[in-house]
Tab-separated table of N, CA and C in Angstrom:
chain	number	residue	atom	x	y	z
O	1	MET	N	92.693	89.451	103.207
O	1	MET	CA	93.567	90.476	102.654
O	1	MET	C	94.958	90.357	102.911
O	2	LYS	N	95.731	90.652	101.937
O	2	LYS	CA	97.316	90.641	102.076
O	2	LYS	C	97.931	91.858	101.231
O	3	ALA	N	99.067	91.976	101.548
O	3	ALA	CA	99.890	93.041	100.825
O	3	ALA	C	101.569	92.800	100.808
O	4	GLN	N	101.983	93.351	99.845
O	4	GLN	CA	103.870	93.296	99.951
O	4	GLN	C	104.107	94.465	99.970
O	5	ALA	N	105.070	94.746	100.887
O	5	ALA	CA	105.828	96.091	101.328
O	5	ALA	C	107.165	96.223	101.604
O	6	ARG	N	107.783	97.289	101.704
O	6	ARG	CA	109.034	97.246	102.249
O	6	ARG	C	109.067	98.562	103.012
O	7	HIS	N	110.120	98.752	104.021
O	7	HIS	CA	110.396	99.923	104.690
O	7	HIS	C	111.631	100.287	105.089
O	8	ILE	N	111.865	101.349	105.668
O	8	ILE	CA	113.302	101.746	106.086
O	8	ILE	C	112.939	102.160	107.631
O	9	LEU	N	113.585	101.646	108.524
O	9	LEU	CA	113.420	102.120	109.882
O	9	LEU	C	114.755	103.002	110.578
O	10	VAL	N	114.408	104.135	110.692
O	10	VAL	CA	115.415	104.829	111.739
O	10	VAL	C	115.098	105.576	112.724
O	11	LYS	N	115.963	106.106	113.640
O	11	LYS	CA	115.554	106.714	114.873
O	11	LYS	C	114.984	108.199	114.952
O	12	THR	N	115.152	108.829	114.061
O	12	THR	CA	114.590	110.120	114.146
O	12	THR	C	113.626	110.733	112.780
O	13	SER	N	112.846	111.465	112.757
O	13	SER	CA	112.044	112.061	111.950
O	13	SER	C	112.980	112.732	110.611
O	14	GLU	N	113.889	113.426	111.370
O	14	GLU	CA	114.798	114.160	110.184
O	14	GLU	C	115.488	113.284	109.384
O	15	GLU	N	116.008	112.109	110.027
O	15	GLU	CA	116.858	110.929	109.317
O	15	GLU	C	115.836	110.409	108.034
O	16	ALA	N	114.463	110.186	108.564
O	16	ALA	CA	113.706	109.662	107.523
O	16	ALA	C	113.279	110.710	106.509
O	17	GLU	N	113.098	111.649	106.856
O	17	GLU	CA	113.033	112.827	105.762
O	17	GLU	C	113.964	113.069	104.849
O	18	GLN	N	115.189	112.740	105.436
O	18	GLN	CA	116.652	113.068	104.292
O	18	GLN	C	116.452	111.829	103.416
O	19	LEU	N	116.325	110.656	104.048
O	19	LEU	CA	116.257	109.409	103.187
O	19	LEU	C	115.233	109.468	102.160
O	20	LYS	N	113.953	110.087	102.660
O	20	LYS	CA	112.780	110.282	101.716
O	20	LYS	C	113.363	111.127	100.376
O	21	GLN	N	113.864	112.307	100.835
O	21	GLN	CA	114.385	113.021	99.832
O	21	GLN	C	115.614	112.505	98.859
O	22	ARG	N	116.275	111.570	99.264
O	22	ARG	CA	117.281	110.853	98.494
O	22	ARG	C	116.591	109.900	97.630
O	23	ILE	N	115.522	109.267	98.186
O	23	ILE	CA	114.766	108.460	97.314
O	23	ILE	C	114.203	109.105	96.126
O	24	ALA	N	113.563	110.289	96.571
O	24	ALA	CA	112.884	111.136	95.488
O	24	ALA	C	113.690	111.511	94.287
O	25	LYS	N	114.965	111.888	94.755
O	25	LYS	CA	116.062	112.318	93.678
O	25	LYS	C	116.614	111.127	92.999
O	26	GLY	N	116.022	109.830	93.177
O	26	GLY	CA	116.497	108.712	92.315
O	26	GLY	C	117.314	107.746	92.974
O	27	GLU	N	117.593	107.752	94.149
O	27	GLU	CA	118.453	106.880	95.047
O	27	GLU	C	117.777	105.461	95.212
O	28	ALA	N	118.122	104.415	95.213
O	28	ALA	CA	117.418	103.067	95.301
O	28	ALA	C	116.836	102.883	96.737
O	29	PHE	N	115.623	102.833	96.877
O	29	PHE	CA	115.097	102.242	98.208
O	29	PHE	C	115.895	101.164	98.952
O	30	ASP	N	115.913	100.103	98.032
O	30	ASP	CA	116.512	98.739	98.895
O	30	ASP	C	118.078	99.142	99.283
O	31	VAL	N	118.698	100.098	98.552
O	31	VAL	CA	120.301	100.286	98.927
O	31	VAL	C	120.296	101.101	100.021
O	32	LEU	N	119.422	102.072	100.134
O	32	LEU	CA	119.457	102.996	101.336
O	32	LEU	C	118.952	102.105	102.627
O	33	ALA	N	117.879	101.230	102.541
O	33	ALA	CA	117.373	100.320	103.372
O	33	ALA	C	118.433	99.422	104.139
O	34	ARG	N	119.308	98.778	103.133
O	34	ARG	CA	120.656	98.013	103.609
O	34	ARG	C	121.427	98.854	104.358
O	35	LYS	N	121.714	100.101	104.091
O	35	LYS	CA	122.695	100.873	104.754
O	35	LYS	C	122.211	101.529	106.049
O	36	TYR	N	120.787	102.043	105.967
O	36	TYR	CA	120.528	102.854	107.220
O	36	TYR	C	119.520	102.152	108.064
O	37	SER	N	118.660	101.228	107.809
O	37	SER	CA	117.542	100.717	108.539
O	37	SER	C	118.051	99.970	109.597
O	38	THR	N	117.439	100.319	110.843
O	38	THR	CA	117.692	99.427	111.888
O	38	THR	C	117.026	98.283	112.142
O	39	CYS	N	116.109	97.969	111.149
O	39	CYS	CA	115.251	96.743	111.260
O	39	CYS	C	115.904	95.636	110.684
O	40	PRO	N	115.782	94.364	111.055
O	40	PRO	CA	116.444	93.196	110.335
O	40	PRO	C	115.992	93.302	109.075
O	41	SER	N	114.874	93.661	108.689
O	41	SER	CA	114.507	93.570	107.276
O	41	SER	C	115.328	94.228	106.170
O	42	GLY	N	116.179	95.266	107.007
O	42	GLY	CA	117.203	96.206	106.188
O	42	GLY	C	118.092	95.208	105.407
O	43	LYS	N	118.365	94.194	105.766
O	43	LYS	CA	119.274	93.115	105.133
O	43	LYS	C	118.794	92.658	103.700
O	44	ARG	N	117.242	92.881	103.546
O	44	ARG	CA	116.695	92.202	102.521
O	44	ARG	C	116.137	93.661	101.538
O	45	GLY	N	116.922	94.581	101.931
O	45	GLY	CA	116.446	95.870	101.190
O	45	GLY	C	115.105	96.411	101.676
O	46	GLY	N	114.783	96.183	102.992
O	46	GLY	CA	113.606	96.722	103.596
O	46	GLY	C	112.385	95.668	103.321
O	47	ASP	N	112.596	94.688	102.713
O	47	ASP	CA	111.415	93.777	102.250
O	47	ASP	C	110.694	93.152	103.363
O	48	LEU	N	109.526	93.563	103.602
O	48	LEU	CA	108.600	92.938	104.807
O	48	LEU	C	108.116	91.636	104.148
O	49	GLY	N	108.096	91.371	103.015
O	49	GLY	CA	107.234	89.967	102.563
O	49	GLY	C	105.698	90.237	102.382
O	50	GLU	N	105.024	89.245	102.499
O	50	GLU	CA	103.774	89.219	102.398
O	50	GLU	C	103.151	89.570	103.972
O	51	ILE	N	102.380	90.549	104.055
O	51	ILE	CA	101.756	90.820	105.297
O	51	ILE	C	100.324	91.049	105.198
O	52	ARG	N	99.811	90.561	106.382
O	52	ARG	CA	98.299	90.349	106.609
O	52	ARG	C	97.857	91.545	107.698
O	53	PRO	N	96.614	92.172	107.665
O	53	PRO	CA	96.250	93.099	108.501
O	53	PRO	C	96.599	92.652	110.021
O	54	GLY	N	97.001	93.484	110.564
O	54	GLY	CA	97.192	93.140	112.260
O	54	GLY	C	98.583	92.682	112.474
O	55	GLN	N	99.460	92.266	111.499
O	55	GLN	CA	100.808	91.840	111.669
O	55	GLN	C	101.957	92.862	112.041
O	56	MET	N	101.403	94.076	111.437
O	56	MET	CA	102.512	95.243	111.818
O	56	MET	C	101.811	96.278	112.855
O	57	VAL	N	102.645	96.989	113.630
O	57	VAL	CA	102.054	98.099	114.493
O	57	VAL	C	101.069	98.879	113.832
O	58	GLY	N	100.024	99.476	114.525
O	58	GLY	CA	98.849	100.014	113.870
O	58	GLY	C	99.308	101.181	112.872
O	59	ALA	N	100.396	102.032	113.246
O	59	ALA	CA	100.558	102.977	112.326
O	59	ALA	C	101.068	102.570	110.846
O	60	ILE	N	101.779	101.542	110.872
O	60	ILE	CA	102.431	101.073	109.867
O	60	ILE	C	101.268	100.189	108.904
O	61	ASP	N	100.490	99.381	109.681
O	61	ASP	CA	99.165	98.542	109.355
O	61	ASP	C	98.448	99.564	108.317
O	62	ALA	N	98.271	100.847	108.901
O	62	ALA	CA	97.263	101.787	108.335
O	62	ALA	C	97.830	102.242	107.023
O	63	VAL	N	99.136	102.260	106.840
O	63	VAL	CA	99.805	102.824	105.529
O	63	VAL	C	99.648	101.526	104.539
O	64	ILE	N	99.924	100.597	105.044
O	64	ILE	CA	100.048	99.435	104.282
O	64	ILE	C	98.705	99.086	103.576
O	65	PHE	N	97.499	99.042	104.259
O	65	PHE	CA	96.320	98.570	103.947
O	65	PHE	C	95.368	99.849	103.325
O	66	LYS	N	95.741	101.027	103.593
O	66	LYS	CA	94.876	102.231	103.290
O	66	LYS	C	95.491	103.297	102.310
O	67	LYS	N	96.827	103.342	102.157
O	67	LYS	CA	97.357	104.372	101.617
O	67	LYS	C	97.681	104.104	99.983
O	68	PRO	N	97.843	105.060	99.100
O	68	PRO	CA	98.127	104.545	97.674
O	68	PRO	C	99.218	103.784	97.704
O	69	LEU	N	99.330	102.929	96.577
O	69	LEU	CA	100.469	102.007	96.223
O	69	LEU	C	101.691	102.585	95.553
O	70	ARG	N	102.766	102.076	95.699
O	70	ARG	CA	104.097	102.463	94.986
O	70	ARG	C	104.491	103.880	95.363
O	71	VAL	N	104.048	104.626	96.393
O	71	VAL	CA	104.460	105.802	96.831
O	71	VAL	C	105.334	105.593	97.914
O	72	VAL	N	106.418	106.276	98.195
O	72	VAL	CA	106.896	106.352	99.474
O	72	VAL	C	106.091	107.149	100.588
O	73	HIS	N	105.667	106.584	101.601
O	73	HIS	CA	104.906	107.360	102.596
O	73	HIS	C	105.620	107.325	103.837
O	74	GLY	N	105.631	108.491	104.635
O	74	GLY	CA	106.262	108.712	105.637
O	74	GLY	C	106.989	110.065	105.859
O	75	PRO	N	107.649	110.324	106.804
O	75	PRO	CA	107.953	109.355	108.139
O	75	PRO	C	106.651	109.063	108.953
O	76	VAL	N	106.611	107.860	109.218
O	76	VAL	CA	105.477	107.380	110.163
O	76	VAL	C	106.183	107.091	111.449
O	77	LYS	N	105.586	107.496	112.450
O	77	LYS	CA	105.948	107.291	113.819
O	77	LYS	C	105.376	105.940	114.489
O	78	SER	N	106.210	105.071	115.130
O	78	SER	CA	105.873	104.198	115.802
O	78	SER	C	106.351	104.076	117.036
O	79	LYS	N	106.559	103.037	117.765
O	79	LYS	CA	107.219	102.764	119.209
O	79	LYS	C	108.655	102.396	118.836
O	80	PHE	N	108.979	102.071	117.488
O	80	PHE	CA	110.001	101.452	117.082
O	80	PHE	C	111.075	102.647	116.594
O	81	GLY	N	110.577	103.703	116.341
O	81	GLY	CA	111.197	104.799	115.587
O	81	GLY	C	110.347	105.283	114.308
O	82	TYR	N	111.059	105.665	113.194
O	82	TYR	CA	110.208	106.350	112.175
O	82	TYR	C	110.491	105.568	110.963
O	83	HIS	N	109.441	105.479	109.950
O	83	HIS	CA	109.505	104.452	108.996
O	83	HIS	C	109.103	105.373	107.579
O	84	LEU	N	109.890	104.739	106.582
O	84	LEU	CA	109.510	105.072	105.403
O	84	LEU	C	108.578	103.969	104.913
O	85	VAL	N	107.571	103.855	104.240
O	85	VAL	CA	106.959	102.492	103.713
O	85	VAL	C	106.649	102.840	102.282
O	86	GLN	N	106.648	101.610	101.701
O	86	GLN	CA	106.344	101.762	100.266
O	86	GLN	C	105.736	100.310	99.990
O	87	VAL	N	104.425	100.436	99.503
O	87	VAL	CA	103.501	99.244	99.309
O	87	VAL	C	103.532	98.940	97.842
O	88	PHE	N	103.602	97.522	97.265
O	88	PHE	CA	103.781	97.184	96.197
O	88	PHE	C	102.345	96.729	95.551
O	89	TYR	N	101.518	95.905	96.446
O	89	TYR	CA	100.414	95.584	96.139
O	89	TYR	C	99.548	94.895	97.234
O	90	ARG	N	98.148	95.111	96.867
O	90	ARG	CA	97.285	94.601	97.946
O	90	ARG	C	96.119	93.889	96.999
O	91	ASP	N	95.655	92.707	97.971
O	91	ASP	CA	94.653	91.973	97.371
O	91	ASP	C	93.802	91.207	98.485
């Protein structure tokens, strides 16, 4: 199995929630990822590329492989901070 996803990583749950609300109001996920994400993937608009099970930390892996597609999930807590995650496809 593989999936394609993107995410935004920030330090606090509050920051993640504010970004999620901005996305819900129509702001572009990739633009916000470039501006606010602390993950190196932020430079690519949060694009994580093609992912296989076990490549990401458990909490993020669970979202990528079990939650509905094309929805912004989160904030999801990991040892790195708080994530907003969006999955495009799984096969």
